Structures are given as C-alpha cells and as structure tokens.
GROMACS .gro file of C-alpha atoms in nm:
model
  448
    1UNK     CA    1 -13.184  -7.327 -13.912
    2UNK     CA    2 -12.891  -7.137 -13.985
    3UNK     CA    3 -12.558  -7.315 -14.224
    4UNK     CA    4 -12.320  -7.395 -14.118
    5UNK     CA    5 -12.034  -7.222 -14.208
    6UNK     CA    6 -11.836  -7.369 -14.498
    7UNK     CA    7 -11.462  -7.258 -14.402
    8UNK     CA    8 -11.332  -7.174 -14.822
    9UNK     CA    9 -10.973  -7.249 -14.775
   10UNK     CA   10 -11.020  -7.380 -15.067
   11UNK     CA   11 -11.133  -7.375 -15.429
   12UNK     CA   12 -11.508  -7.511 -15.352
   13UNK     CA   13 -11.380  -7.680 -15.755
   14UNK     CA   14 -11.074  -7.830 -15.589
   15UNK     CA   15 -11.048  -8.161 -15.636
   16UNK     CA   16 -11.059  -8.371 -15.271
   17UNK     CA   17 -10.899  -8.772 -15.317
   18UNK     CA   18 -10.734  -9.062 -15.209
   19UNK     CA   19 -10.501  -9.339 -15.381
   20UNK     CA   20 -10.378  -9.650 -15.386
   21UNK     CA   21 -10.153  -9.921 -15.648
   22UNK     CA   22 -10.258 -10.276 -15.767
   23UNK     CA   23  -9.982 -10.426 -15.624
   24UNK     CA   24 -10.067 -10.227 -15.290
   25UNK     CA   25 -10.346 -10.359 -15.168
   26UNK     CA   26 -10.522 -10.583 -15.484
   27UNK     CA   27 -10.404 -10.903 -15.379
   28UNK     CA   28 -10.529 -11.251 -15.581
   29UNK     CA   29 -10.207 -11.203 -15.765
   30UNK     CA   30 -10.310 -11.595 -15.900
   31UNK     CA   31 -10.647 -11.488 -15.922
   32UNK     CA   32 -10.862 -11.501 -16.308
   33UNK     CA   33 -10.591 -11.445 -16.520
   34UNK     CA   34 -10.329 -11.238 -16.434
   35UNK     CA   35  -9.967 -11.298 -16.438
   36UNK     CA   36  -9.635 -11.314 -16.272
   37UNK     CA   37  -9.546 -10.890 -16.193
   38UNK     CA   38  -9.173 -10.726 -16.129
   39UNK     CA   39  -9.282 -10.718 -15.741
   40UNK     CA   40  -9.389 -11.065 -15.738
   41UNK     CA   41  -9.125 -11.213 -15.819
   42UNK     CA   42  -8.920 -10.933 -15.664
   43UNK     CA   43  -9.152 -10.976 -15.292
   44UNK     CA   44  -9.046 -11.359 -15.335
   45UNK     CA   45  -8.664 -11.352 -15.367
   46UNK     CA   46  -8.519 -11.367 -14.938
   47UNK     CA   47  -8.402 -11.144 -14.836
   48UNK     CA   48  -8.587 -10.827 -15.077
   49UNK     CA   49  -8.802 -10.734 -14.859
   50UNK     CA   50  -8.909 -10.675 -14.489
   51UNK     CA   51  -8.980 -11.010 -14.312
   52UNK     CA   52  -9.061 -11.168 -14.696
   53UNK     CA   53  -9.383 -11.017 -14.731
   54UNK     CA   54  -9.560 -11.026 -15.112
   55UNK     CA   55  -9.835 -10.872 -15.160
   56UNK     CA   56  -9.946 -11.198 -15.244
   57UNK     CA   57 -10.293 -11.105 -15.052
   58UNK     CA   58 -10.249 -10.798 -14.970
   59UNK     CA   59 -10.570 -10.552 -14.856
   60UNK     CA   60 -10.764 -10.847 -15.081
   61UNK     CA   61 -10.880 -10.572 -15.214
   62UNK     CA   62 -10.928 -10.734 -15.532
   63UNK     CA   63 -11.252 -10.916 -15.348
   64UNK     CA   64 -11.307 -10.652 -15.102
   65UNK     CA   65 -11.378 -10.314 -15.413
   66UNK     CA   66 -11.712 -10.253 -15.295
   67UNK     CA   67 -11.714 -10.212 -14.918
   68UNK     CA   68 -11.355 -10.014 -14.917
   69UNK     CA   69 -11.573  -9.824 -15.218
   70UNK     CA   70 -11.861  -9.721 -14.958
   71UNK     CA   71 -11.505  -9.697 -14.726
   72UNK     CA   72 -11.461  -9.417 -14.983
   73UNK     CA   73 -11.787  -9.236 -15.010
   74UNK     CA   74 -11.861  -9.207 -14.612
   75UNK     CA   75 -11.505  -9.038 -14.684
   76UNK     CA   76 -11.626  -8.756 -14.920
   77UNK     CA   77 -11.374  -8.767 -15.213
   78UNK     CA   78 -11.455  -8.662 -15.515
   79UNK     CA   79 -11.246  -8.888 -15.669
   80UNK     CA   80 -11.020  -9.206 -15.608
   81UNK     CA   81 -10.649  -9.236 -15.823
   82UNK     CA   82 -10.543  -9.599 -15.817
   83UNK     CA   83 -10.447  -9.805 -16.068
   84UNK     CA   84 -10.432 -10.049 -16.362
   85UNK     CA   85 -10.185 -10.386 -16.268
   86UNK     CA   86 -10.008 -10.459 -16.625
   87UNK     CA   87 -10.079 -10.758 -16.581
   88UNK     CA   88 -10.372 -10.837 -16.539
   89UNK     CA   89 -10.489 -10.627 -16.881
   90UNK     CA   90 -10.282 -10.828 -17.084
   91UNK     CA   91 -10.093 -11.069 -16.856
   92UNK     CA   92  -9.861 -11.154 -17.177
   93UNK     CA   93  -9.773 -10.836 -17.170
   94UNK     CA   94  -9.821 -10.743 -17.512
   95UNK     CA   95 -10.100 -11.033 -17.732
   96UNK     CA   96 -10.439 -11.104 -17.590
   97UNK     CA   97 -10.609 -10.923 -17.358
   98UNK     CA   98 -10.760 -11.084 -16.961
   99UNK     CA   99 -11.160 -11.038 -17.001
  100UNK     CA  100 -11.169 -11.161 -16.657
  101UNK     CA  101 -10.870 -10.832 -16.504
  102UNK     CA  102 -11.035 -10.621 -16.760
  103UNK     CA  103 -11.378 -10.714 -16.607
  104UNK     CA  104 -11.287 -10.687 -16.239
  105UNK     CA  105 -11.146 -10.306 -16.335
  106UNK     CA  106 -11.496 -10.201 -16.453
  107UNK     CA  107 -11.640 -10.343 -16.208
  108UNK     CA  108 -11.448 -10.067 -15.978
  109UNK     CA  109 -11.562  -9.840 -16.115
  110UNK     CA  110 -11.941  -9.917 -16.203
  111UNK     CA  111 -11.914  -9.909 -15.809
  112UNK     CA  112 -11.724  -9.618 -15.787
  113UNK     CA  113 -11.987  -9.393 -15.922
  114UNK     CA  114 -12.351  -9.542 -15.785
  115UNK     CA  115 -12.152  -9.353 -15.561
  116UNK     CA  116 -12.048  -9.009 -15.759
  117UNK     CA  117 -11.735  -9.119 -15.725
  118UNK     CA  118 -11.442  -8.999 -16.026
  119UNK     CA  119 -11.164  -9.286 -16.188
  120UNK     CA  120 -10.886  -9.152 -16.194
  121UNK     CA  121 -10.613  -9.410 -16.335
  122UNK     CA  122 -10.295  -9.509 -16.354
  123UNK     CA  123 -10.134  -9.667 -16.656
  124UNK     CA  124  -9.821  -9.729 -16.506
  125UNK     CA  125  -9.757  -9.784 -16.103
  126UNK     CA  126  -9.482 -10.058 -16.139
  127UNK     CA  127  -9.605 -10.397 -16.199
  128UNK     CA  128  -9.461 -10.502 -16.504
  129UNK     CA  129  -9.496 -10.751 -16.595
  130UNK     CA  130  -9.205 -10.989 -16.576
  131UNK     CA  131  -9.239 -11.148 -16.944
  132UNK     CA  132  -9.137 -10.846 -17.027
  133UNK     CA  133  -8.832 -10.761 -16.765
  134UNK     CA  134  -8.717 -11.148 -16.825
  135UNK     CA  135  -8.764 -10.993 -17.213
  136UNK     CA  136  -8.517 -10.649 -17.091
  137UNK     CA  137  -8.767 -10.441 -16.955
  138UNK     CA  138  -8.712 -10.103 -16.927
  139UNK     CA  139  -8.366 -10.051 -17.005
  140UNK     CA  140  -8.446 -10.246 -17.329
  141UNK     CA  141  -8.669  -9.986 -17.579
  142UNK     CA  142  -8.910 -10.287 -17.660
  143UNK     CA  143  -9.071 -10.281 -17.385
  144UNK     CA  144  -9.169  -9.893 -17.478
  145UNK     CA  145  -9.320  -9.977 -17.785
  146UNK     CA  146  -9.596 -10.308 -17.522
  147UNK     CA  147  -9.623  -9.986 -17.278
  148UNK     CA  148  -9.731  -9.771 -17.633
  149UNK     CA  149  -9.978 -10.118 -17.683
  150UNK     CA  150 -10.131 -10.156 -17.313
  151UNK     CA  151 -10.218  -9.760 -17.336
  152UNK     CA  152 -10.405  -9.770 -17.616
  153UNK     CA  153 -10.601 -10.103 -17.483
  154UNK     CA  154 -10.700  -9.932 -17.216
  155UNK     CA  155 -10.793  -9.618 -17.353
  156UNK     CA  156 -10.976  -9.842 -17.586
  157UNK     CA  157 -11.120 -10.024 -17.257
  158UNK     CA  158 -11.220  -9.732 -17.065
  159UNK     CA  159 -11.302  -9.431 -17.261
  160UNK     CA  160 -11.546  -9.363 -16.932
  161UNK     CA  161 -11.268  -9.226 -16.754
  162UNK     CA  162 -11.113  -8.891 -16.849
  163UNK     CA  163 -10.800  -8.854 -16.619
  164UNK     CA  164 -10.536  -9.061 -16.702
  165UNK     CA  165 -10.221  -9.033 -16.524
  166UNK     CA  166  -9.955  -9.244 -16.819
  167UNK     CA  167  -9.609  -9.360 -16.480
  168UNK     CA  168  -9.613  -9.301 -16.164
  169UNK     CA  169  -9.269  -9.158 -16.030
  170UNK     CA  170  -9.089  -9.285 -16.311
  171UNK     CA  171  -8.739  -9.214 -16.046
  172UNK     CA  172  -8.879  -9.533 -15.861
  173UNK     CA  173  -8.876  -9.767 -16.151
  174UNK     CA  174  -8.572  -9.650 -16.297
  175UNK     CA  175  -8.279  -9.533 -16.066
  176UNK     CA  176  -8.443  -9.749 -15.718
  177UNK     CA  177  -8.533 -10.067 -15.946
  178UNK     CA  178  -8.179 -10.079 -16.196
  179UNK     CA  179  -7.954  -9.815 -15.968
  180UNK     CA  180  -7.978  -9.910 -15.634
  181UNK     CA  181  -8.142 -10.225 -15.661
  182UNK     CA  182  -8.360 -10.128 -15.371
  183UNK     CA  183  -8.644 -10.192 -15.603
  184UNK     CA  184  -8.783 -10.449 -15.840
  185UNK     CA  185  -8.657 -10.584 -16.048
  186UNK     CA  186  -8.377 -10.616 -15.823
  187UNK     CA  187  -8.062 -10.438 -16.028
  188UNK     CA  188  -7.731 -10.269 -15.954
  189UNK     CA  189  -7.581 -10.045 -16.362
  190UNK     CA  190  -7.624  -9.722 -16.405
  191UNK     CA  191  -7.622  -9.748 -16.744
  192UNK     CA  192  -7.901  -9.932 -16.781
  193UNK     CA  193  -8.044  -9.780 -16.477
  194UNK     CA  194  -8.055  -9.473 -16.733
  195UNK     CA  195  -8.162  -9.621 -17.080
  196UNK     CA  196  -8.431  -9.766 -16.878
  197UNK     CA  197  -8.555  -9.334 -16.759
  198UNK     CA  198  -8.541  -9.285 -17.081
  199UNK     CA  199  -8.754  -9.538 -17.247
  200UNK     CA  200  -9.115  -9.446 -16.888
  201UNK     CA  201  -9.022  -9.132 -17.088
  202UNK     CA  202  -9.088  -9.252 -17.417
  203UNK     CA  203  -9.335  -9.472 -17.332
  204UNK     CA  204  -9.578  -9.164 -17.186
  205UNK     CA  205  -9.433  -8.975 -17.444
  206UNK     CA  206  -9.603  -9.198 -17.671
  207UNK     CA  207  -9.923  -9.260 -17.510
  208UNK     CA  208 -10.001  -8.912 -17.453
  209UNK     CA  209  -9.956  -8.828 -17.868
  210UNK     CA  210 -10.199  -9.113 -17.919
  211UNK     CA  211 -10.417  -9.033 -17.714
  212UNK     CA  212 -10.470  -8.704 -17.856
  213UNK     CA  213 -10.417  -8.827 -18.252
  214UNK     CA  214 -10.712  -9.088 -18.160
  215UNK     CA  215 -10.935  -8.794 -18.007
  216UNK     CA  216 -11.008  -8.946 -17.655
  217UNK     CA  217 -11.207  -8.733 -17.406
  218UNK     CA  218 -11.026  -8.597 -17.097
  219UNK     CA  219 -10.680  -8.538 -17.014
  220UNK     CA  220 -10.362  -8.701 -16.919
  221UNK     CA  221 -10.034  -8.618 -16.774
  222UNK     CA  222  -9.782  -8.742 -16.528
  223UNK     CA  223  -9.676  -8.832 -16.133
  224UNK     CA  224  -9.371  -8.800 -16.087
  225UNK     CA  225  -9.211  -8.748 -15.765
  226UNK     CA  226  -9.035  -8.429 -15.756
  227UNK     CA  227  -8.779  -8.266 -15.533
  228UNK     CA  228  -8.632  -7.886 -15.479
  229UNK     CA  229  -8.398  -7.936 -15.154
  230UNK     CA  230  -8.269  -7.685 -14.931
  231UNK     CA  231  -7.972  -7.564 -14.893
  232UNK     CA  232  -7.800  -7.589 -14.551
  233UNK     CA  233  -7.667  -7.224 -14.523
  234UNK     CA  234  -7.634  -6.940 -14.732
  235UNK     CA  235  -7.371  -7.036 -14.857
  236UNK     CA  236  -7.252  -6.950 -15.241
  237UNK     CA  237  -7.186  -7.330 -15.293
  238UNK     CA  238  -7.404  -7.452 -15.109
  239UNK     CA  239  -7.743  -7.248 -15.285
  240UNK     CA  240  -7.567  -7.412 -15.558
  241UNK     CA  241  -7.530  -7.745 -15.449
  242UNK     CA  242  -7.929  -7.740 -15.364
  243UNK     CA  243  -7.880  -7.617 -15.699
  244UNK     CA  244  -7.791  -7.945 -15.840
  245UNK     CA  245  -7.952  -8.179 -15.540
  246UNK     CA  246  -8.327  -8.058 -15.784
  247UNK     CA  247  -8.120  -8.201 -16.122
  248UNK     CA  248  -8.214  -8.633 -16.075
  249UNK     CA  249  -8.488  -8.630 -15.874
  250UNK     CA  250  -8.709  -8.326 -16.125
  251UNK     CA  251  -8.554  -8.194 -16.410
  252UNK     CA  252  -8.408  -8.521 -16.514
  253UNK     CA  253  -8.784  -8.644 -16.610
  254UNK     CA  254  -8.981  -8.275 -16.559
  255UNK     CA  255  -8.733  -8.110 -16.817
  256UNK     CA  256  -8.759  -8.363 -17.061
  257UNK     CA  257  -9.127  -8.394 -16.987
  258UNK     CA  258  -9.179  -8.013 -17.112
  259UNK     CA  259  -8.989  -8.018 -17.394
  260UNK     CA  260  -8.608  -7.918 -17.224
  261UNK     CA  261  -8.411  -8.229 -17.278
  262UNK     CA  262  -8.239  -8.429 -17.017
  263UNK     CA  263  -7.988  -8.168 -16.800
  264UNK     CA  264  -7.642  -8.167 -16.947
  265UNK     CA  265  -7.450  -8.123 -16.617
  266UNK     CA  266  -7.672  -8.412 -16.385
  267UNK     CA  267  -7.499  -8.625 -16.749
  268UNK     CA  268  -7.194  -8.499 -16.717
  269UNK     CA  269  -7.150  -8.614 -16.439
  270UNK     CA  270  -7.182  -8.933 -16.511
  271UNK     CA  271  -7.044  -9.008 -16.828
  272UNK     CA  272  -7.075  -9.396 -16.845
  273UNK     CA  273  -7.430  -9.259 -16.900
  274UNK     CA  274  -7.551  -9.277 -17.278
  275UNK     CA  275  -7.923  -9.181 -17.367
  276UNK     CA  276  -8.086  -9.432 -17.563
  277UNK     CA  277  -8.214  -9.155 -17.798
  278UNK     CA  278  -8.299  -9.190 -18.137
  279UNK     CA  279  -8.441  -8.941 -18.403
  280UNK     CA  280  -8.784  -8.802 -18.284
  281UNK     CA  281  -8.772  -8.929 -17.900
  282UNK     CA  282  -8.719  -8.590 -17.775
  283UNK     CA  283  -9.048  -8.438 -17.924
  284UNK     CA  284  -9.208  -8.795 -17.854
  285UNK     CA  285  -9.123  -8.703 -17.479
  286UNK     CA  286  -9.259  -8.329 -17.511
  287UNK     CA  287  -9.618  -8.451 -17.614
  288UNK     CA  288  -9.840  -8.176 -17.401
  289UNK     CA  289 -10.008  -8.351 -17.122
  290UNK     CA  290 -10.270  -8.174 -16.960
  291UNK     CA  291 -10.103  -8.132 -16.567
  292UNK     CA  292  -9.907  -8.249 -16.350
  293UNK     CA  293  -9.916  -8.513 -16.058
  294UNK     CA  294  -9.667  -8.415 -15.767
  295UNK     CA  295  -9.596  -8.668 -15.527
  296UNK     CA  296  -9.443  -8.521 -15.215
  297UNK     CA  297  -9.352  -8.548 -14.899
  298UNK     CA  298  -9.054  -8.408 -14.780
  299UNK     CA  299  -8.753  -8.161 -14.848
  300UNK     CA  300  -8.429  -8.276 -14.820
  301UNK     CA  301  -8.181  -8.018 -14.705
  302UNK     CA  302  -7.805  -8.000 -14.867
  303UNK     CA  303  -7.500  -7.886 -14.843
  304UNK     CA  304  -7.228  -7.909 -15.168
  305UNK     CA  305  -6.909  -8.221 -15.110
  306UNK     CA  306  -6.654  -8.150 -15.421
  307UNK     CA  307  -6.612  -8.553 -15.323
  308UNK     CA  308  -6.970  -8.653 -15.469
  309UNK     CA  309  -6.969  -8.677 -15.879
  310UNK     CA  310  -7.266  -8.364 -15.855
  311UNK     CA  311  -7.048  -8.188 -15.580
  312UNK     CA  312  -7.389  -8.188 -15.310
  313UNK     CA  313  -7.498  -8.407 -15.015
  314UNK     CA  314  -7.790  -8.448 -14.810
  315UNK     CA  315  -7.728  -8.323 -14.415
  316UNK     CA  316  -7.866  -8.353 -14.103
  317UNK     CA  317  -8.211  -8.255 -14.041
  318UNK     CA  318  -8.386  -8.153 -13.641
  319UNK     CA  319  -8.707  -8.220 -13.807
  320UNK     CA  320  -8.887  -8.491 -13.590
  321UNK     CA  321  -8.989  -8.858 -13.872
  322UNK     CA  322  -9.215  -8.978 -13.986
  323UNK     CA  323  -9.206  -9.417 -13.947
  324UNK     CA  324  -9.011  -9.414 -14.302
  325UNK     CA  325  -8.703  -9.191 -14.163
  326UNK     CA  326  -8.882  -8.900 -14.340
  327UNK     CA  327  -8.833  -8.473 -14.184
  328UNK     CA  328  -9.150  -8.364 -14.237
  329UNK     CA  329  -9.124  -8.052 -14.341
  330UNK     CA  330  -9.455  -7.866 -14.438
  331UNK     CA  331  -9.303  -7.515 -14.558
  332UNK     CA  332  -9.024  -7.705 -14.761
  333UNK     CA  333  -9.341  -7.787 -14.916
  334UNK     CA  334  -9.541  -7.435 -14.955
  335UNK     CA  335  -9.187  -7.392 -15.149
  336UNK     CA  336  -9.129  -7.665 -15.320
  337UNK     CA  337  -9.575  -7.547 -15.479
  338UNK     CA  338  -9.386  -7.216 -15.553
  339UNK     CA  339  -9.106  -7.375 -15.701
  340UNK     CA  340  -9.301  -7.643 -15.915
  341UNK     CA  341  -9.475  -7.295 -16.031
  342UNK     CA  342  -9.215  -7.106 -16.174
  343UNK     CA  343  -9.087  -7.361 -16.355
  344UNK     CA  344  -9.371  -7.536 -16.568
  345UNK     CA  345  -9.609  -7.181 -16.575
  346UNK     CA  346  -9.976  -7.166 -16.560
  347UNK     CA  347 -10.006  -7.597 -16.622
  348UNK     CA  348 -10.229  -7.703 -16.387
  349UNK     CA  349 -10.091  -7.939 -16.039
  350UNK     CA  350 -10.162  -8.196 -15.895
  351UNK     CA  351 -10.117  -8.336 -15.548
  352UNK     CA  352 -10.132  -8.666 -15.657
  353UNK     CA  353  -9.948  -8.848 -15.348
  354UNK     CA  354  -9.889  -8.681 -14.998
  355UNK     CA  355  -9.903  -8.882 -14.662
  356UNK     CA  356  -9.716  -8.938 -14.402
  357UNK     CA  357  -9.685  -9.297 -14.196
  358UNK     CA  358  -9.685  -9.367 -13.829
  359UNK     CA  359  -9.722  -9.706 -13.591
  360UNK     CA  360 -10.058  -9.723 -13.538
  361UNK     CA  361 -10.211  -9.893 -13.282
  362UNK     CA  362 -10.600 -10.069 -13.282
  363UNK     CA  363 -10.770  -9.902 -12.910
  364UNK     CA  364 -10.768 -10.170 -12.720
  365UNK     CA  365 -11.176 -10.308 -12.782
  366UNK     CA  366 -11.023 -10.323 -13.206
  367UNK     CA  367 -11.219 -10.021 -13.258
  368UNK     CA  368 -11.071  -9.793 -13.388
  369UNK     CA  369 -10.697  -9.640 -13.481
  370UNK     CA  370 -10.549  -9.305 -13.248
  371UNK     CA  371 -10.356  -9.125 -13.521
  372UNK     CA  372 -10.276  -8.735 -13.409
  373UNK     CA  373  -9.968  -8.719 -13.619
  374UNK     CA  374 -10.116  -8.828 -13.838
  375UNK     CA  375 -10.309  -8.561 -13.830
  376UNK     CA  376 -10.126  -8.311 -13.700
  377UNK     CA  377  -9.891  -8.360 -14.082
  378UNK     CA  378 -10.210  -8.348 -14.295
  379UNK     CA  379 -10.326  -8.029 -14.091
  380UNK     CA  380  -9.998  -7.835 -14.151
  381UNK     CA  381  -9.908  -7.955 -14.527
  382UNK     CA  382 -10.296  -7.900 -14.656
  383UNK     CA  383 -10.254  -7.576 -14.530
  384UNK     CA  384  -9.839  -7.525 -14.703
  385UNK     CA  385 -10.147  -7.637 -14.988
  386UNK     CA  386 -10.359  -7.304 -14.949
  387UNK     CA  387 -10.122  -7.088 -14.879
  388UNK     CA  388  -9.961  -7.254 -15.215
  389UNK     CA  389 -10.324  -7.124 -15.366
  390UNK     CA  390 -10.357  -6.826 -15.251
  391UNK     CA  391 -10.005  -6.684 -15.330
  392UNK     CA  392 -10.122  -6.793 -15.700
  393UNK     CA  393  -9.974  -7.177 -15.784
  394UNK     CA  394 -10.260  -7.312 -15.999
  395UNK     CA  395 -10.359  -7.590 -15.715
  396UNK     CA  396 -10.680  -7.796 -15.847
  397UNK     CA  397 -10.659  -8.138 -15.639
  398UNK     CA  398 -10.462  -8.381 -15.351
  399UNK     CA  399 -10.467  -8.708 -15.300
  400UNK     CA  400 -10.399  -8.832 -14.976
  401UNK     CA  401 -10.132  -9.117 -14.992
  402UNK     CA  402 -10.321  -9.358 -14.859
  403UNK     CA  403 -10.681  -9.436 -14.816
  404UNK     CA  404 -10.546  -9.752 -14.691
  405UNK     CA  405 -10.266  -9.958 -14.535
  406UNK     CA  406 -10.112 -10.132 -14.738
  407UNK     CA  407  -9.816 -10.292 -14.896
  408UNK     CA  408  -9.516 -10.055 -14.871
  409UNK     CA  409  -9.304 -10.181 -15.139
  410UNK     CA  410  -8.995 -10.318 -14.960
  411UNK     CA  411  -9.072 -10.221 -14.592
  412UNK     CA  412  -9.417 -10.471 -14.660
  413UNK     CA  413  -9.647 -10.427 -14.371
  414UNK     CA  414  -9.439 -10.265 -14.195
  415UNK     CA  415  -9.461  -9.903 -14.259
  416UNK     CA  416  -9.867  -9.783 -14.253
  417UNK     CA  417  -9.971  -9.494 -14.450
  418UNK     CA  418 -10.318  -9.535 -14.459
  419UNK     CA  419 -10.678  -9.310 -14.312
  420UNK     CA  420 -10.838  -9.680 -14.295
  421UNK     CA  421 -10.656  -9.960 -14.088
  422UNK     CA  422 -10.553 -10.263 -14.261
  423UNK     CA  423 -10.558 -10.556 -14.042
  424UNK     CA  424 -10.364 -10.786 -14.234
  425UNK     CA  425 -10.456 -11.121 -14.047
  426UNK     CA  426 -10.812 -11.106 -14.170
  427UNK     CA  427 -10.903 -10.812 -14.331
  428UNK     CA  428 -11.064 -10.565 -14.162
  429UNK     CA  429 -11.074 -10.212 -14.173
  430UNK     CA  430 -11.105  -9.975 -13.949
  431UNK     CA  431 -11.110  -9.613 -13.966
  432UNK     CA  432 -10.848  -9.468 -13.891
  433UNK     CA  433 -10.901  -9.088 -13.686
  434UNK     CA  434 -10.695  -8.933 -13.950
  435UNK     CA  435 -10.992  -9.037 -14.142
  436UNK     CA  436 -11.268  -8.879 -13.956
  437UNK     CA  437 -11.078  -8.545 -13.943
  438UNK     CA  438 -11.003  -8.542 -14.392
  439UNK     CA  439 -11.404  -8.629 -14.474
  440UNK     CA  440 -11.400  -8.270 -14.224
  441UNK     CA  441 -11.166  -8.130 -14.420
  442UNK     CA  442 -11.325  -8.213 -14.727
  443UNK     CA  443 -11.616  -8.119 -14.546
  444UNK     CA  444 -11.475  -7.765 -14.598
  445UNK     CA  445 -11.545  -7.833 -14.147
  446UNK     CA  446 -11.221  -7.801 -13.958
  447UNK     CA  447 -11.026  -7.482 -14.093
  448UNK     CA  448 -10.568  -7.616 -14.184
   0.00000   0.00000   0.00000
C-alpha cells in the first residue's frame, strides 16, 4: 500500500500544541482548598464582566480533565500548554502547600503522559491570590518575593515538567489590571501599573535565576503579547510613530528580559512614572531564557499624533474582524515574526497563543459546529508561520488558542476561541470543523 505523502511545510520536530489558562477552564473555585484569586473577586463585582459571568464553573475542567486529554490525543497535539492556579497550590499566596491542589495537577500531567502529550506549564496566568492583592498586589515588591517562593515550590513539586513559562502577558497583568482597570484587580493608577510591570519582570527574572541555580532540568521562558504596528503611510512621521507603537506593548517587556533595560523614550512620555528599580534588579530580570513565547492575534495600524504623549494613534483598517473586534492580519503576523527574530537573534521562538473568536453555533442536531471563518483564519496565520520558518525565523512550535471555548475574562462566555465547543449548560464537548482541520494540519495532510 502506497504511503500517503505528507506536506512538509513545517520541520519534523516542530511542536504542535494547544493552550488554556487555569481560571478560564477549571471551575471548582471553592473545592479542595483553593482560595479566592483576584479574578474571583473581579468577576463577582457587578459591572466588571459581561452579563456578570464568572469562572466559578467555567468548563469544569477540574472534573473533566481526562475527557479533555482524550480529545487532545484525538487532535494529535504534541504538547498542551496550561497554567497552574497559584491559589490552588499556595492558598495563602505563600506558606503551606495545598496537597489536594498539587494532586489535581499531578493527575492531569499523568493523564497527558498516557497520551504522549507533553505538559508545557505556565506559572502565572493572571489569577493572583486575593490575599496578595490585599497586601498590595503587583505594585508591591513583596509580591515578587511571594512569586519566587511559589515558583520554587512548583519546580520542586513537578520535576517532570520540561518546559516552563514564568508569566503570561505581563502587559495585561500590569497595564490592563492597574492602569485601564479592564482586568483584575481593576485599578486605574499609572504609577502603580508601572511598579507592577517592574515587579512582574523581577518575579520572572528571579524565577529563571533560581531555576538555573538549583540545577532544574528543562527549559524556561516567558510569553509576551508582543506587537509591532505598521505605519499608516510612507511618511517619515508615520514610520516613526509605528516604531514608537512597539514601545509599551513590546519593548517595555522584551528589552529588559534581553538585558537592554527599559525604553527611555517611553518612560519620558509619562514623567509621573518612576520605575522602582533597585541595585541588581535589571541583572536579575535579564537572566537568560531558553525561549520566547509569542502571543499574537492582530497588527495595529498607526499614524503620527502630536497630541498623544507617545506621538501616535491607531487608525482604521479595512480587514474583516473577529468577534473580539480584532482585524485579521496574517501579513502582519509574518512581518511581526521577522521583526521579532531580528530583535532576538537566534533565540528559539514559540507561538504560545494564536487563534480567533467567532460567533459559533451548534448544528441543528447539536452534534457539530461549522466554523469556516476560523479555518480560514488558521490557514492564513499558519501559512505566515511556514513562510517565516523558510525565511530563517527560529520558530519551533505553535500552540493554538484555544483548545476549548472558555471564560474570556471581561467578555465572560460571549467570546468563543476553542476548536472544541463547550456547551455551558451541560458541559458537553462538541468538536468543531476547525478541530478536524487543525488535526489534519498537524498530521501533515492539510497544506496551509
């Protein structure tokens, strides 16, 4: 029998995965010793999330993890990126370990291993224990101290993990959490937001330094939602504006991690901000990482604007948009991958999140879900990845966001990103057409 010819758009050792986050899928927020997180508090505060939705039950992954692991095996992924819930492991933020929380993650990892799926573990995906927020939150240096204790406990508790991600999108934790107030804890204080930013990066660097010092096996990195906007015109001032547009979203996080310090021109735009840097901080933040995770969804277009502190503003685009209101920009993805590679040199890169939300509906019989827009989106963005690899970008893997529809933060359950449909009434899982598309891509049977 003639062997089926596989498409060779990606290297044989390319890692295919999917991704989730603890508060978005687990539920069971009051079970087995878990304490409240800032997202429990935020989502239960009237007016903070759409329709008052909370992650109390979410996808009930805490009880249905075995079913979900079996679906991932059917999908054919090599790895599953998920986050540990800090308040499930250290309910007090520091101190005594909650063994029942540890046991849950051990069961999950064991289930993944039975399907030859590698656990890729994020230490922090935004669910800060509420007790630590009450003590000052990320604007307080003590939270970075607490994170180091938490990280070291996790390294000891789960030695079988070979790929660790310290933080997911510290931009969101600091800027959306403490400046705009869109995310938990919902504060609006620019100086506090920038103190949070520094302490988040300090927490990252200390964890990486400890990981190395204690001789842990495996790799460790960070996931950033990097951005490099395109200029609206060819005019010099718009090109300069586009370069400035990468400062807050990317350079404020990537540059310190790479040992370049904070971009001074960004800080000069906000004289009320004072970074709480102490001796040795920047060296710790720059502890060498093994890889960079890139979370990418769309490219912004910007023009010069002298009235803006940073000298730019976003301008309208023609591209169709996802349910999040984000333009579909695969060419921007390709440009961004090339740009990031120039910024980081030969540092291995992973797409740790990429995907799209659409208005998904079950078929009349409730057994399927046709989502052609997501398939088109994924085909075009994966094609950009393939092109970037051919052009020398050291892209080593792709983690689709998301495995399953889940609690989409302030949007509640009104935005669906999954390739598996979650029926929130009865927790039934239904594979979407995009599930089968992504399965065929992974198998090398579907060109992109």
